[in-house]
Structure formats: structure tokens, C-alpha cells
mmCIF file of C-alpha atoms in Angstrom:
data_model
loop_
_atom_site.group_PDB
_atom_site.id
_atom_site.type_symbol
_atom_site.label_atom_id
_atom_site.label_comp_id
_atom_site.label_asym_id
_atom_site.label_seq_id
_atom_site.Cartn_x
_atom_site.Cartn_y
_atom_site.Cartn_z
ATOM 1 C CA UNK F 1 83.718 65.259 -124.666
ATOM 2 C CA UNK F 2 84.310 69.207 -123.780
ATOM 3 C CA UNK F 3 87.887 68.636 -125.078
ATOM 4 C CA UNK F 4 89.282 67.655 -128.943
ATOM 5 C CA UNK F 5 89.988 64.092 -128.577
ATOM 6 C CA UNK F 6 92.649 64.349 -131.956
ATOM 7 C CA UNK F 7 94.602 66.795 -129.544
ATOM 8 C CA UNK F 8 94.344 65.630 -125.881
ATOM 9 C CA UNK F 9 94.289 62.703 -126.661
ATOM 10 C CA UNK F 10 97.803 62.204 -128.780
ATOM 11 C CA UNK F 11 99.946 61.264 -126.038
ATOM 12 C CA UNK F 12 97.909 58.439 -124.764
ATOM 13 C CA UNK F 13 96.949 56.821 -127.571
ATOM 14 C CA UNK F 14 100.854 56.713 -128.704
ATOM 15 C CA UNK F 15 101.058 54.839 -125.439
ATOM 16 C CA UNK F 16 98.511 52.730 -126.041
ATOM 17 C CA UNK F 17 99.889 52.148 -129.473
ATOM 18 C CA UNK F 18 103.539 51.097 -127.681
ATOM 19 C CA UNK F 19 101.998 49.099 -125.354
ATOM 20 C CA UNK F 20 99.857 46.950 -128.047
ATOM 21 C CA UNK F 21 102.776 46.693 -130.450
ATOM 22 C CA UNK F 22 99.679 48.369 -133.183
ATOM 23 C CA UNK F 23 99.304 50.934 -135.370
ATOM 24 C CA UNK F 24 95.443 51.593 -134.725
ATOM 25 C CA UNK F 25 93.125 50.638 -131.803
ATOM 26 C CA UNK F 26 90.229 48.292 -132.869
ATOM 27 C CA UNK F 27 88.081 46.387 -130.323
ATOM 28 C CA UNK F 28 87.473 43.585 -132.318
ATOM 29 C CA UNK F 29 91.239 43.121 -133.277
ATOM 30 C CA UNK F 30 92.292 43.682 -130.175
ATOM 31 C CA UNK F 31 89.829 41.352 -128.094
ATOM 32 C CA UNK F 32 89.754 41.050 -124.339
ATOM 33 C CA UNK F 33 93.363 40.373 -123.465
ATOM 34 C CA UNK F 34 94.773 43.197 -125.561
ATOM 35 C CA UNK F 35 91.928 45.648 -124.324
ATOM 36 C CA UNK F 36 92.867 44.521 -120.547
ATOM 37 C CA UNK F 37 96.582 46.441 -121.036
ATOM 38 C CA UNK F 38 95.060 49.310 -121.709
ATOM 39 C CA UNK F 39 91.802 49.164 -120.223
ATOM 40 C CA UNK F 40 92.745 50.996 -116.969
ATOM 41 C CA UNK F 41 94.328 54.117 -118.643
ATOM 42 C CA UNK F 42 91.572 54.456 -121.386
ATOM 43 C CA UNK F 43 89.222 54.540 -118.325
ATOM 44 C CA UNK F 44 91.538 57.249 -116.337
ATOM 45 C CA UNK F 45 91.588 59.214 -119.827
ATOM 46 C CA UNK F 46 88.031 59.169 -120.226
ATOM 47 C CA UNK F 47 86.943 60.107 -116.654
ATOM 48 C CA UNK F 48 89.933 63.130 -116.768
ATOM 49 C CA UNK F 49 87.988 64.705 -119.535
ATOM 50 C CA UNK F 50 84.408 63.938 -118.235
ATOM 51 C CA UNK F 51 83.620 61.781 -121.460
ATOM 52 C CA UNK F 52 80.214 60.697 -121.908
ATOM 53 C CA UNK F 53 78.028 58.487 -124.378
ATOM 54 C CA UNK F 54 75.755 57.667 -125.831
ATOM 55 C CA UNK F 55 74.717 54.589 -127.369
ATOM 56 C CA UNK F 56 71.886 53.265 -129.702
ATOM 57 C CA UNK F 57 71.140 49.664 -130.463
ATOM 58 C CA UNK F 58 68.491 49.059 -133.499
ATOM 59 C CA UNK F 59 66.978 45.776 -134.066
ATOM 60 C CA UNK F 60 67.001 45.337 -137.482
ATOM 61 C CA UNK F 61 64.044 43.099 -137.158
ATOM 62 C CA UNK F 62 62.017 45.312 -135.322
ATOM 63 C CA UNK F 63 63.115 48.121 -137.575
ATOM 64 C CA UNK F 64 61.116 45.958 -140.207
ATOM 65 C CA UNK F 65 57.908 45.291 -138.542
ATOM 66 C CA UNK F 66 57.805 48.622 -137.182
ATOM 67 C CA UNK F 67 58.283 50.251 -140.462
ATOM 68 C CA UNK F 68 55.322 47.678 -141.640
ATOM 69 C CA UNK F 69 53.242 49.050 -138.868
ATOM 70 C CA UNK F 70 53.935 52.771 -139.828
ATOM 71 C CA UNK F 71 52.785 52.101 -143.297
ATOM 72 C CA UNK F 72 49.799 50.173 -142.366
ATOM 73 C CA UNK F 73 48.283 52.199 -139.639
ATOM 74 C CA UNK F 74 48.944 55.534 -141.239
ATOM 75 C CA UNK F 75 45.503 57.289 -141.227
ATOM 76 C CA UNK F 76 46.267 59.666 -144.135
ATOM 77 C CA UNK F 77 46.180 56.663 -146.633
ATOM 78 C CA UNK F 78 44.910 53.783 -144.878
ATOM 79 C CA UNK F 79 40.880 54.542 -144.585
ATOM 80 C CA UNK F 80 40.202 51.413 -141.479
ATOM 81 C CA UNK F 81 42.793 53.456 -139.122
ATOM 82 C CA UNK F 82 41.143 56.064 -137.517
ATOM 83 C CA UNK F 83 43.209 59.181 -136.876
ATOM 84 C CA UNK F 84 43.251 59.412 -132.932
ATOM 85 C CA UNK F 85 44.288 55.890 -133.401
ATOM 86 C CA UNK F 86 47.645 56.707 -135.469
ATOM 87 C CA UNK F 87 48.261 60.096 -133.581
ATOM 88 C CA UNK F 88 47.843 58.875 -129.699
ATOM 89 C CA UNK F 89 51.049 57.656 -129.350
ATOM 90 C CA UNK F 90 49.650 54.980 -126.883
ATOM 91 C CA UNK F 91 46.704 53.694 -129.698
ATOM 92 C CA UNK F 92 49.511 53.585 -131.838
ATOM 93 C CA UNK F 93 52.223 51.446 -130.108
ATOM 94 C CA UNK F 94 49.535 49.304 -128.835
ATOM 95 C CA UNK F 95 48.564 48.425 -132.259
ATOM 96 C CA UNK F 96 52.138 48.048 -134.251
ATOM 97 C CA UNK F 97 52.411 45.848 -130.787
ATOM 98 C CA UNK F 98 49.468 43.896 -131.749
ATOM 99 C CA UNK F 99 50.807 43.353 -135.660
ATOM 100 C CA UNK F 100 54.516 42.858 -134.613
ATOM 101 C CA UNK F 101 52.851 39.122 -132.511
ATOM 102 C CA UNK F 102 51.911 37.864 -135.903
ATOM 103 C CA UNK F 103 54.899 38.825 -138.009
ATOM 104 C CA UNK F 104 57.860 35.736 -138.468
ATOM 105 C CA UNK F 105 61.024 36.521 -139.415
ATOM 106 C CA UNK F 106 60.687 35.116 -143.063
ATOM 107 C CA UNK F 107 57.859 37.823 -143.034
ATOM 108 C CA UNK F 108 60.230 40.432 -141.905
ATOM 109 C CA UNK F 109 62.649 39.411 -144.575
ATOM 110 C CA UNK F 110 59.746 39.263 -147.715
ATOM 111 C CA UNK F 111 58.623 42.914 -146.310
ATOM 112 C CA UNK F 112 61.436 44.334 -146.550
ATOM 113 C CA UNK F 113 62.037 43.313 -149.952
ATOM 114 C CA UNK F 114 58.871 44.085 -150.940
ATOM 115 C CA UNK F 115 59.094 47.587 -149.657
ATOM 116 C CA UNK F 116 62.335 47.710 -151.038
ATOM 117 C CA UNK F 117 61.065 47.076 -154.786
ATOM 118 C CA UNK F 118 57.532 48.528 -153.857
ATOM 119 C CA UNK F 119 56.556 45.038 -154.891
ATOM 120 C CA UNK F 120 52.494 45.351 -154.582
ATOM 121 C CA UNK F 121 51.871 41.506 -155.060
ATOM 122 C CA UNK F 122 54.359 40.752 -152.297
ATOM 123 C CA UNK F 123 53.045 43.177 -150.161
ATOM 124 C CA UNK F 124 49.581 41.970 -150.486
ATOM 125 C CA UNK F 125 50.619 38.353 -149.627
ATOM 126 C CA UNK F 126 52.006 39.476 -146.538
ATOM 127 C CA UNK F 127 49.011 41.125 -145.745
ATOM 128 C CA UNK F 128 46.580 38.263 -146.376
ATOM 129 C CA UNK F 129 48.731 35.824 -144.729
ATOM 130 C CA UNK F 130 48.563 38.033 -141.510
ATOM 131 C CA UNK F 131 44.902 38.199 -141.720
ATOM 132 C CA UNK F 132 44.388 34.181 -141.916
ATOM 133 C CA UNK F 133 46.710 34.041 -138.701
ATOM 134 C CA UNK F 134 44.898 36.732 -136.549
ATOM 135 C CA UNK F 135 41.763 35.021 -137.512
ATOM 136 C CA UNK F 136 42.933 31.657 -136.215
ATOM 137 C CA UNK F 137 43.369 32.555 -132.590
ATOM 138 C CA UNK F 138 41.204 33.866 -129.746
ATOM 139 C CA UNK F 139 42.483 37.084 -128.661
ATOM 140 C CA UNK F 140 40.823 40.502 -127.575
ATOM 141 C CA UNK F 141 37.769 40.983 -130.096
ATOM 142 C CA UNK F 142 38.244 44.911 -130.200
ATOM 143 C CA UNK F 143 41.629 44.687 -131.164
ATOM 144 C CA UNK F 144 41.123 41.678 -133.658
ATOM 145 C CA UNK F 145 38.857 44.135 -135.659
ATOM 146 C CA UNK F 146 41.143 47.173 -135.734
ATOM 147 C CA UNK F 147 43.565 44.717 -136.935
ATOM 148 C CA UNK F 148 41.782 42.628 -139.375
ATOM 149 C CA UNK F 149 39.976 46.204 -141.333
ATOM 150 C CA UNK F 150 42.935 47.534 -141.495
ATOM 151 C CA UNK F 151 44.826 44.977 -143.293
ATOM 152 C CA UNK F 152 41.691 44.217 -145.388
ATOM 153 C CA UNK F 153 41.699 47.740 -146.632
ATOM 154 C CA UNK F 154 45.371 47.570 -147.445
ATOM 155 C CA UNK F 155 44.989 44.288 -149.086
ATOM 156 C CA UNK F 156 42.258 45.618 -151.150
ATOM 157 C CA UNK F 157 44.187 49.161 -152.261
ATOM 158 C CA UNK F 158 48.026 48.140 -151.654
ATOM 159 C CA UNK F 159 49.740 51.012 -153.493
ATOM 160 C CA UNK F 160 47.550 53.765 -151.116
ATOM 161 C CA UNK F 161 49.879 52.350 -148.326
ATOM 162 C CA UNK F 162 52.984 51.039 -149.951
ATOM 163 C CA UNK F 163 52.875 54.857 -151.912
ATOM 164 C CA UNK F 164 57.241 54.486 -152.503
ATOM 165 C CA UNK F 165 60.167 52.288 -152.500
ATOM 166 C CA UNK F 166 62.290 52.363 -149.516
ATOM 167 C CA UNK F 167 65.221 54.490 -149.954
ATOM 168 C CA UNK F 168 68.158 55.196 -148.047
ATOM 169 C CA UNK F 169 66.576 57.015 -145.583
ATOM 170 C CA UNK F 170 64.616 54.545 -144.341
ATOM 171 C CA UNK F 171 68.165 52.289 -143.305
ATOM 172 C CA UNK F 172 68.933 51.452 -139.797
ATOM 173 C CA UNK F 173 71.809 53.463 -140.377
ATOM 174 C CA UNK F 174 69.574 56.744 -140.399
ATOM 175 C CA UNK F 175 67.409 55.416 -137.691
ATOM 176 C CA UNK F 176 70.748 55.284 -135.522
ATOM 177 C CA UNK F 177 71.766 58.521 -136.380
ATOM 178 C CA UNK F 178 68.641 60.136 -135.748
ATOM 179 C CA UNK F 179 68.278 57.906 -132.360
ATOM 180 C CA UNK F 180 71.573 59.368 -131.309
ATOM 181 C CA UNK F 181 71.616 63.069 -132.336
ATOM 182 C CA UNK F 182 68.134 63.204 -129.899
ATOM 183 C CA UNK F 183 70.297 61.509 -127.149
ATOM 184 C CA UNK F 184 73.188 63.520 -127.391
ATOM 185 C CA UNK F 185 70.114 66.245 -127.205
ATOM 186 C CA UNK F 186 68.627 65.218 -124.232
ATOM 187 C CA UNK F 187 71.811 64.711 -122.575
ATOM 188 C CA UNK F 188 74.143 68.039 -123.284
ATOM 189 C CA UNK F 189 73.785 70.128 -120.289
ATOM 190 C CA UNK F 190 72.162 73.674 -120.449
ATOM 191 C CA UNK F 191 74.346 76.175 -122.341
ATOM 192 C CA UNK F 192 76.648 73.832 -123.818
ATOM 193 C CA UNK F 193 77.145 73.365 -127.726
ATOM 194 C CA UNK F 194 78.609 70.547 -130.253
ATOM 195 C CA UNK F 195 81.698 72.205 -131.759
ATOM 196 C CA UNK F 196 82.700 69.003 -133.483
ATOM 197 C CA UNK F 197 80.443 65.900 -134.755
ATOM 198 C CA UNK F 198 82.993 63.355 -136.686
ATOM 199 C CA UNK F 199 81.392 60.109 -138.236
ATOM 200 C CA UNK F 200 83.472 56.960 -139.732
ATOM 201 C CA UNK F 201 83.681 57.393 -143.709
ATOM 202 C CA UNK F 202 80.950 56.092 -145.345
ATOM 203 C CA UNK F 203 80.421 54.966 -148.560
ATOM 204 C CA UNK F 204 77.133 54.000 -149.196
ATOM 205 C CA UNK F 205 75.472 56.348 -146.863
ATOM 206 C CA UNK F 206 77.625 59.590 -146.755
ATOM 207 C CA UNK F 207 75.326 61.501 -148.434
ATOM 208 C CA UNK F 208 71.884 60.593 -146.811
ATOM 209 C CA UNK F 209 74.025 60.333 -143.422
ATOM 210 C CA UNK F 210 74.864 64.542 -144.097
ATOM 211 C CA UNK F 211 71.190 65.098 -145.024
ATOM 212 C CA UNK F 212 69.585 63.621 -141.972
ATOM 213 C CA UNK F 213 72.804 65.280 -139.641
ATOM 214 C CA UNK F 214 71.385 68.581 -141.166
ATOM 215 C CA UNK F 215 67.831 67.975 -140.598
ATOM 216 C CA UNK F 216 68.103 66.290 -137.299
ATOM 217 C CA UNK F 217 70.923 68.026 -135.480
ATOM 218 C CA UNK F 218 68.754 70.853 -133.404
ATOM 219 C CA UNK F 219 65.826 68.905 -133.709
ATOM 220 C CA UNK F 220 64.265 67.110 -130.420
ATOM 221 C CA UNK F 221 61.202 65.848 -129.444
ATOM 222 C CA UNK F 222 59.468 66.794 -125.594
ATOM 223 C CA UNK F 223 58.551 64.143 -123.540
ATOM 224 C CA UNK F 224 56.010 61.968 -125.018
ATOM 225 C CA UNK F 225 52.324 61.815 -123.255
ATOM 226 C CA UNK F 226 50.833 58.736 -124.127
ATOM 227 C CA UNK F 227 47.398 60.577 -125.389
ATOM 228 C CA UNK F 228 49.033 63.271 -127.139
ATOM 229 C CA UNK F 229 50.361 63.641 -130.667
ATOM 230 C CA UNK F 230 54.109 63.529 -130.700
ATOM 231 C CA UNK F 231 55.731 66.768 -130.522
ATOM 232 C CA UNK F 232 59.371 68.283 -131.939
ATOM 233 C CA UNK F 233 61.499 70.960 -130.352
ATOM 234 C CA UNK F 234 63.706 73.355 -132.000
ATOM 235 C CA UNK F 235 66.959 73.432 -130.263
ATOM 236 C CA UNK F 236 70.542 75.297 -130.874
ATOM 237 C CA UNK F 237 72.832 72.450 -129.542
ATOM 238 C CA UNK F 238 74.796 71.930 -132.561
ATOM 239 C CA UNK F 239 76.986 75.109 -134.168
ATOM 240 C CA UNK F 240 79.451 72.802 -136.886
ATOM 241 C CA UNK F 241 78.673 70.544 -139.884
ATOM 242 C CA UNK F 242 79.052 66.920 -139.804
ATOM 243 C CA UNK F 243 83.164 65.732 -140.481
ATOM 244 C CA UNK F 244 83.689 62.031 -141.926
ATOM 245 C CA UNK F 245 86.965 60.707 -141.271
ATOM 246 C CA UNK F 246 88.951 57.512 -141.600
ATOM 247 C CA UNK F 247 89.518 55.703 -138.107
ATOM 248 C CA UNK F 248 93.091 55.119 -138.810
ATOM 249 C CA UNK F 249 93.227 58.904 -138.260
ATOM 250 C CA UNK F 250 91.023 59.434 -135.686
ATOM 251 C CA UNK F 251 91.850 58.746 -132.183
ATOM 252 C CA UNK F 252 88.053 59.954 -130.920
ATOM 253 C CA UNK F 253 87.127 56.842 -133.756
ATOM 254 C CA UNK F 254 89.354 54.379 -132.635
ATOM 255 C CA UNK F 255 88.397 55.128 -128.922
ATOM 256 C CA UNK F 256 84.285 54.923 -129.380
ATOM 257 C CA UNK F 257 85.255 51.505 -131.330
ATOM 258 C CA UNK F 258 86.708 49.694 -128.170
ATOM 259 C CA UNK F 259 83.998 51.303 -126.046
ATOM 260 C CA UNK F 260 81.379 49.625 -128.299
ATOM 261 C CA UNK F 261 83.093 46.583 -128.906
ATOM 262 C CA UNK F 262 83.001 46.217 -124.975
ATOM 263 C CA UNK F 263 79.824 46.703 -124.457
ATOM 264 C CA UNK F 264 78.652 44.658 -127.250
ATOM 265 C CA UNK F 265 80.614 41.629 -126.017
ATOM 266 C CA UNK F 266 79.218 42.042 -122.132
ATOM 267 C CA UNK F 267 75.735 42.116 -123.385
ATOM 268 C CA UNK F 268 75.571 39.386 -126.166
ATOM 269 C CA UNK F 269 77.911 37.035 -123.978
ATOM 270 C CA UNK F 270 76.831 37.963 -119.964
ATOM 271 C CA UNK F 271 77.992 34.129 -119.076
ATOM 272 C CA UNK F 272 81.381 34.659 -119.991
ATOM 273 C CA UNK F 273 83.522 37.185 -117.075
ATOM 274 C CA UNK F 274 85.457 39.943 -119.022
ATOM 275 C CA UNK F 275 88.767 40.680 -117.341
ATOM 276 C CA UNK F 276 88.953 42.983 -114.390
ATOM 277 C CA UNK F 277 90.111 46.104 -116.012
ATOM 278 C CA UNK F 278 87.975 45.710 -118.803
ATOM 279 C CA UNK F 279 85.058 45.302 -115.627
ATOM 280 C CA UNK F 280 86.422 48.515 -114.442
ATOM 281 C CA UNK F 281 86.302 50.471 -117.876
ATOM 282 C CA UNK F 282 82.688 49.180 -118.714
ATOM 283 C CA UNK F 283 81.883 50.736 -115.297
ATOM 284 C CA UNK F 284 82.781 54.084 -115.785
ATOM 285 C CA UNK F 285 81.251 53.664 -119.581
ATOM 286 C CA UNK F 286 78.081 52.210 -118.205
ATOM 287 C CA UNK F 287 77.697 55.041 -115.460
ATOM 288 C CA UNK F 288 78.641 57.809 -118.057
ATOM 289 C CA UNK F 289 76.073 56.249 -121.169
ATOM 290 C CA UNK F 290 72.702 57.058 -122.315
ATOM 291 C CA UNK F 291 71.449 54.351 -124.159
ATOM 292 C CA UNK F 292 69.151 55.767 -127.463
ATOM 293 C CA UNK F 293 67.877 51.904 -127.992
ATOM 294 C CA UNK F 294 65.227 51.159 -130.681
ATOM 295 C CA UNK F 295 63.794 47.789 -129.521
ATOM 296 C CA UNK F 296 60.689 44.787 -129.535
ATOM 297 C CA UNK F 297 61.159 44.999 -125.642
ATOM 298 C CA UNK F 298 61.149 48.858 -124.660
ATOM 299 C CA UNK F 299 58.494 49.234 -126.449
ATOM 300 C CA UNK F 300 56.630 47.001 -125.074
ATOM 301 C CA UNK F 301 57.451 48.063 -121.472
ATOM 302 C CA UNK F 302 57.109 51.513 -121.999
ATOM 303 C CA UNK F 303 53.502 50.733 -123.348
ATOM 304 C CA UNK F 304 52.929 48.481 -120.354
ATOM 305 C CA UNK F 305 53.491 51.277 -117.734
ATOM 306 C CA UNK F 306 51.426 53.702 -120.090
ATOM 307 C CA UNK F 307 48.588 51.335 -120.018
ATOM 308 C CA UNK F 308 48.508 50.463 -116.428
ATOM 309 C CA UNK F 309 48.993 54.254 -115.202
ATOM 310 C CA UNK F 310 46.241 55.289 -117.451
ATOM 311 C CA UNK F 311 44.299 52.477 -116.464
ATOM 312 C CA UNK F 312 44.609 53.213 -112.749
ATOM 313 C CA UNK F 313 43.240 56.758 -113.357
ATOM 314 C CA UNK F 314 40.279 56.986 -111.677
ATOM 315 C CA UNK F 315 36.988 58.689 -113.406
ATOM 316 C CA UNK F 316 33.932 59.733 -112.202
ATOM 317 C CA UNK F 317 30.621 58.671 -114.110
ATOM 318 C CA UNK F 318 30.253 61.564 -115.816
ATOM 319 C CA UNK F 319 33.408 61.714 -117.296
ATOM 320 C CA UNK F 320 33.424 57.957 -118.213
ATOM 321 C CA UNK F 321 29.964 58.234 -120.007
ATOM 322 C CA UNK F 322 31.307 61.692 -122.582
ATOM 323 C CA UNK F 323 34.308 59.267 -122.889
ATOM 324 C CA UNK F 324 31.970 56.651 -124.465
ATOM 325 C CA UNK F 325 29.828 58.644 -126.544
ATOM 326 C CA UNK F 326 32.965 60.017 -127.842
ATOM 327 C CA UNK F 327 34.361 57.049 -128.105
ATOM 328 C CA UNK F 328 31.267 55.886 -130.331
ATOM 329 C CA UNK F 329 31.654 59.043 -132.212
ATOM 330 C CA UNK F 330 34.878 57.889 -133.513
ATOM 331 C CA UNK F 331 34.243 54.470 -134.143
ATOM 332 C CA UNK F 332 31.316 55.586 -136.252
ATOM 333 C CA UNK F 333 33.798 58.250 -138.197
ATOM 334 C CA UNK F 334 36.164 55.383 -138.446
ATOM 335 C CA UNK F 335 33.454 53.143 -139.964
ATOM 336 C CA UNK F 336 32.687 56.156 -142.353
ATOM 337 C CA UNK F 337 36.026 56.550 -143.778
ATOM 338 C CA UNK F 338 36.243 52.972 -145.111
ATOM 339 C CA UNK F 339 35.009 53.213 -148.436
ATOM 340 C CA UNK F 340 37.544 53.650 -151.612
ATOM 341 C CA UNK F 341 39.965 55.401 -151.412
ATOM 342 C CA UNK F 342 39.686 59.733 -152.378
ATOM 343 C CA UNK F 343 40.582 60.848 -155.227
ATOM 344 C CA UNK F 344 43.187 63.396 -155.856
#
């Protein structure tokens, strides 16, 4: 918002307070018929001073698997990966993609624990029992191979790839963080700056939550070409440190809480109709978001239209045959690497 919500936005949220008979605004204590009464002027208040949002969703399962895919196709320590596998951000997605088909939940769940406790025998398990269930079906044979070395290798030298126990950095809490802090990015228009960042207290992540805020705040990455190493851009959006504050005193809290209560309940229950004004408000909020998601299915669509547009480039012969001798070259570099792994 270009204005403090604590200040502009006293007067209405004493009305809101008055006409809710409540000391503090929460969406899910409030529910749809106490949200419809004020629905209408929270959406009036919000478009008056041209509030915008925006919003990250992070599947906690797919958090998992993708953090098992990180680990497992990271070149540096796994010697099967080739590197222009792990640093084309299409080879990359395409594989965690491939892994992520075979993973169950209950795998998810014993991963996590395992990375959690850096739990080598566990991890190996995991890693087996993925091999004996890419091995029982047909599939693409390429792929199958990538696959199957690399979780041979890691099966073979587990602590190369499981090198540390997961720590607080690696919670969906930070992931969200850093998701939104890159939207908020992408989204401020030219010139503008983030006076003011204020987060709900937190106990068990304050400090890591500060950490990443520092590290991530004027950090953003360009737009990602699907054969080209990921990038990062230094930015100077953000000019204040991070605030923590109690939602009972926060009115710019208690208002993001009924926004994402609202949107929460129109997208995990779409059968049931909200209420008219609460229609209108998640109108303006849907118009005015940018969604920072970290999901199984945008990354799989996103790697979709990759592969098709790169597919439908057209080459001439020349170009296709330095594409496969180079393409041999690395397979036989890959091939190469797969012995022990280096000592330090």
C-alpha cells in the first residue's frame, strides 16, 4: 500500500470493529456472514488507497520432493548428474518432474525426516525403493537412465548428497518469504520503495525469518530462459528492516488475514457460493494480486510450454548435427565423472 495502514486505516477498522461487535478482525473467526457486513467497505478502503497483493501458496508436499530433487541432482556432489543437466533450468525441472512421478506421500513424509535427522540409512531406503519402481515400468529409456545412475550413485555414497540436516532455513516458512519478497519485486512499480515490511510475531522462526528478509529483500531473479543458468538481480526496492508485530495491534495484519482467509475458502471450496459482497471484495483482491505460488502443477505447465516452444524451433542440419556431437560430448563427460567420489 503507498499509505501506513496503522494510520489511514484507524477510522475504518473502529467501524468495522462496531459493526462486528469484536475487538480484532480474523477471517477465520469471523467466517462468511460476519465478513459479508464489512466486505463492501474493506473493498472501498482497499481500492481508495490502491492496495495490492501478493500471495504465495507452497505445497508442503511438493516442497519435499522438490527439496529431494535438489539434493539428488546437484552436480557438485552427485557424480551421475551432469552439470548442464542441473544448471539448464529446463534439464533440471524436467528431471525433479521425472522423480516427483515416483515419490508417495509416505515417501515424502520418511524424506523429510530423514533429511531432518540426516538419517543416511533412511535416506538410502528411499533411494532404493525409487529405483525398484522406475525399473518396473516402461517409460522413456533416456530418461530412465538419468534417473536410475543418479540414484544408484547416491545410494552407493549417501552422505556426498545428504552433506547436512535440514535447518530452519529450509521451512516452507522461508520458502514463502522468499517467494513473496521476489513478487512484491517484480510487482513495485519503477521508482517506488518499501518504507515499511511488518510480519506476524513469530516464535519459532523470528530469527531465520530476519536473516532471509535481509538476504532476500533487494534480491531478484531476471526472467528465466529455459537453457540458461538461473540468474539474480541486485535491486534497491526495500530502504527499512523487517518489523514483527502482534495482529491484535496491527490493522495492516488483521486486514491481509481476512483477505487470505477469503481466498483460501473460494479456492479449497469453489462448489460452495460465497456471499455477494464477499464476491465483490475477492474481485477487487483477485484483480489487484500477484500470486508467488510454489506448486506440482506450475511447474509442470511452465515446463510443458518450455518444451513444446523449444521443440517447435526449427534447425537446420548443420546445427542439429554440432548439437549431437555435443550432445555426445557430454554424455561421455557425464559417464566420466561417475567413479568415487573426489577427495577433499
Amino acid at each position: 500500500s503507498p499509505v501506513d495502514m496503522q494510520i489511514a486505516g484507524e477510522k475504518a477498522h473502529q467501524e468495522w470493529q462496531r459493526a462486528l461487535g469484536v475487538k480484532e478482525l480474523h477471517g477465520a473467526e469471523l467466517r462468511l456472514e460476519g465478513m459479508a457486513k464489512i466486505a463492501i467497505g474493506l473493498r472501498d478502503f482497499l481500492a481508495s488507497h490502491s492496495c495490492a497483493f501478493v500471495i504465495s501458496k507452497v505445497e508442503k508436499a511438493y516442497h519435499a520432493g522438490t527439496t529431494l530433487a535438489w539434493v539428488l541432482f546437484d552436480s557438485d556432489f552427485n557424480m551421475a548428474v551432469s552439470p548442464r543437466h542441473d544448471h539448464t533450468p529446463l534439464f533440471k525441472r524436467m528431471l525433479s518432474l521425472a522423480i516427483l512421478d515416483f515419490l508417495r506421500e509416505k515417501d515424502l513424509k520418511a524424506f523429510w525426516v530423514a533429511y531432518q535427522q540426516r538419517d543416511l540409512h533412511s535416506f538410502t531406503t528411499i533411494l532404493e525403493t525409487l529405483q525398484f519402481r522406475i525399473l518396473d515400468v516402461d517409460g522413456d529409456a533416456r530418461m530412465k537412465e538419468l534417473l536410475l545412475d543418479a540414484l544408484a550413485w547416491a545410494a552407493r555414497y549417501p552422505g556426498e548428497i545428504l552433506r547436512k540436516a535440514a535447518d530452519r532455513f529450509d521451512s516452507p516458512n522461508i520458502l514463502a518469504l522468499g517467494l513473496l519478497l521476489n513478487g512484491i519485486n517484480e510487482q513495485l512499480p519503477e521508482l517506488s520503495r518499501i518504507v515499511k515490511f511488518v510480519h506476524d510475531e513469530q516464535r519459532q522462526f523470528g530469527s531465520s525469518i530476519m536473516t532471509q528478509y535481509e538476504k532476500g529483500k533487494n534480491v531478484t531473479h531476471m526472467g528465466e530462459h529455459p537453457f540458461f543458468p538461473f540468474r539474480l538481480v541486485r535491486v534497491k526496492n526495500f530502504s527499512c528492516p523487517i518489523e514483527f508485530a502482534s495482529s491484535h495491534t496491527s490493522i495492516g495484519l488483521q486486514i491481509i488475514d481476512i483477505v487470505l482467509w477469503l481466498v483460501k475458502r473460494s479456492e479449497e471450496r469453489p462448489e460452495i457460493p460465497l456471499p455477494d459482497n464477499c464476491v465483490r471484495l475477492l474481485d477487487y483482491v483477485s484483480r489487484k494480486t500477484r500470486r508467488a505460488d510454489f506448486t506440482h502443477r506450475l511447474l509442470s505447465e511452465k515446463t510443458q510450454r518450455d518444451y513444446n516452444a523449444a521443440m517447435s524451433q526449427p534447425l537446420s542440419p548443420e546445427v542439429e548435427a554440432r548439437a549431437r556431437l555435443r550432445r555426445d560430448q557430454m554424455e561421455m563427460d557425464r559417464l566420466k565423472r561417475m567413479g568415487p567420489p573426489k577427495k577433499e
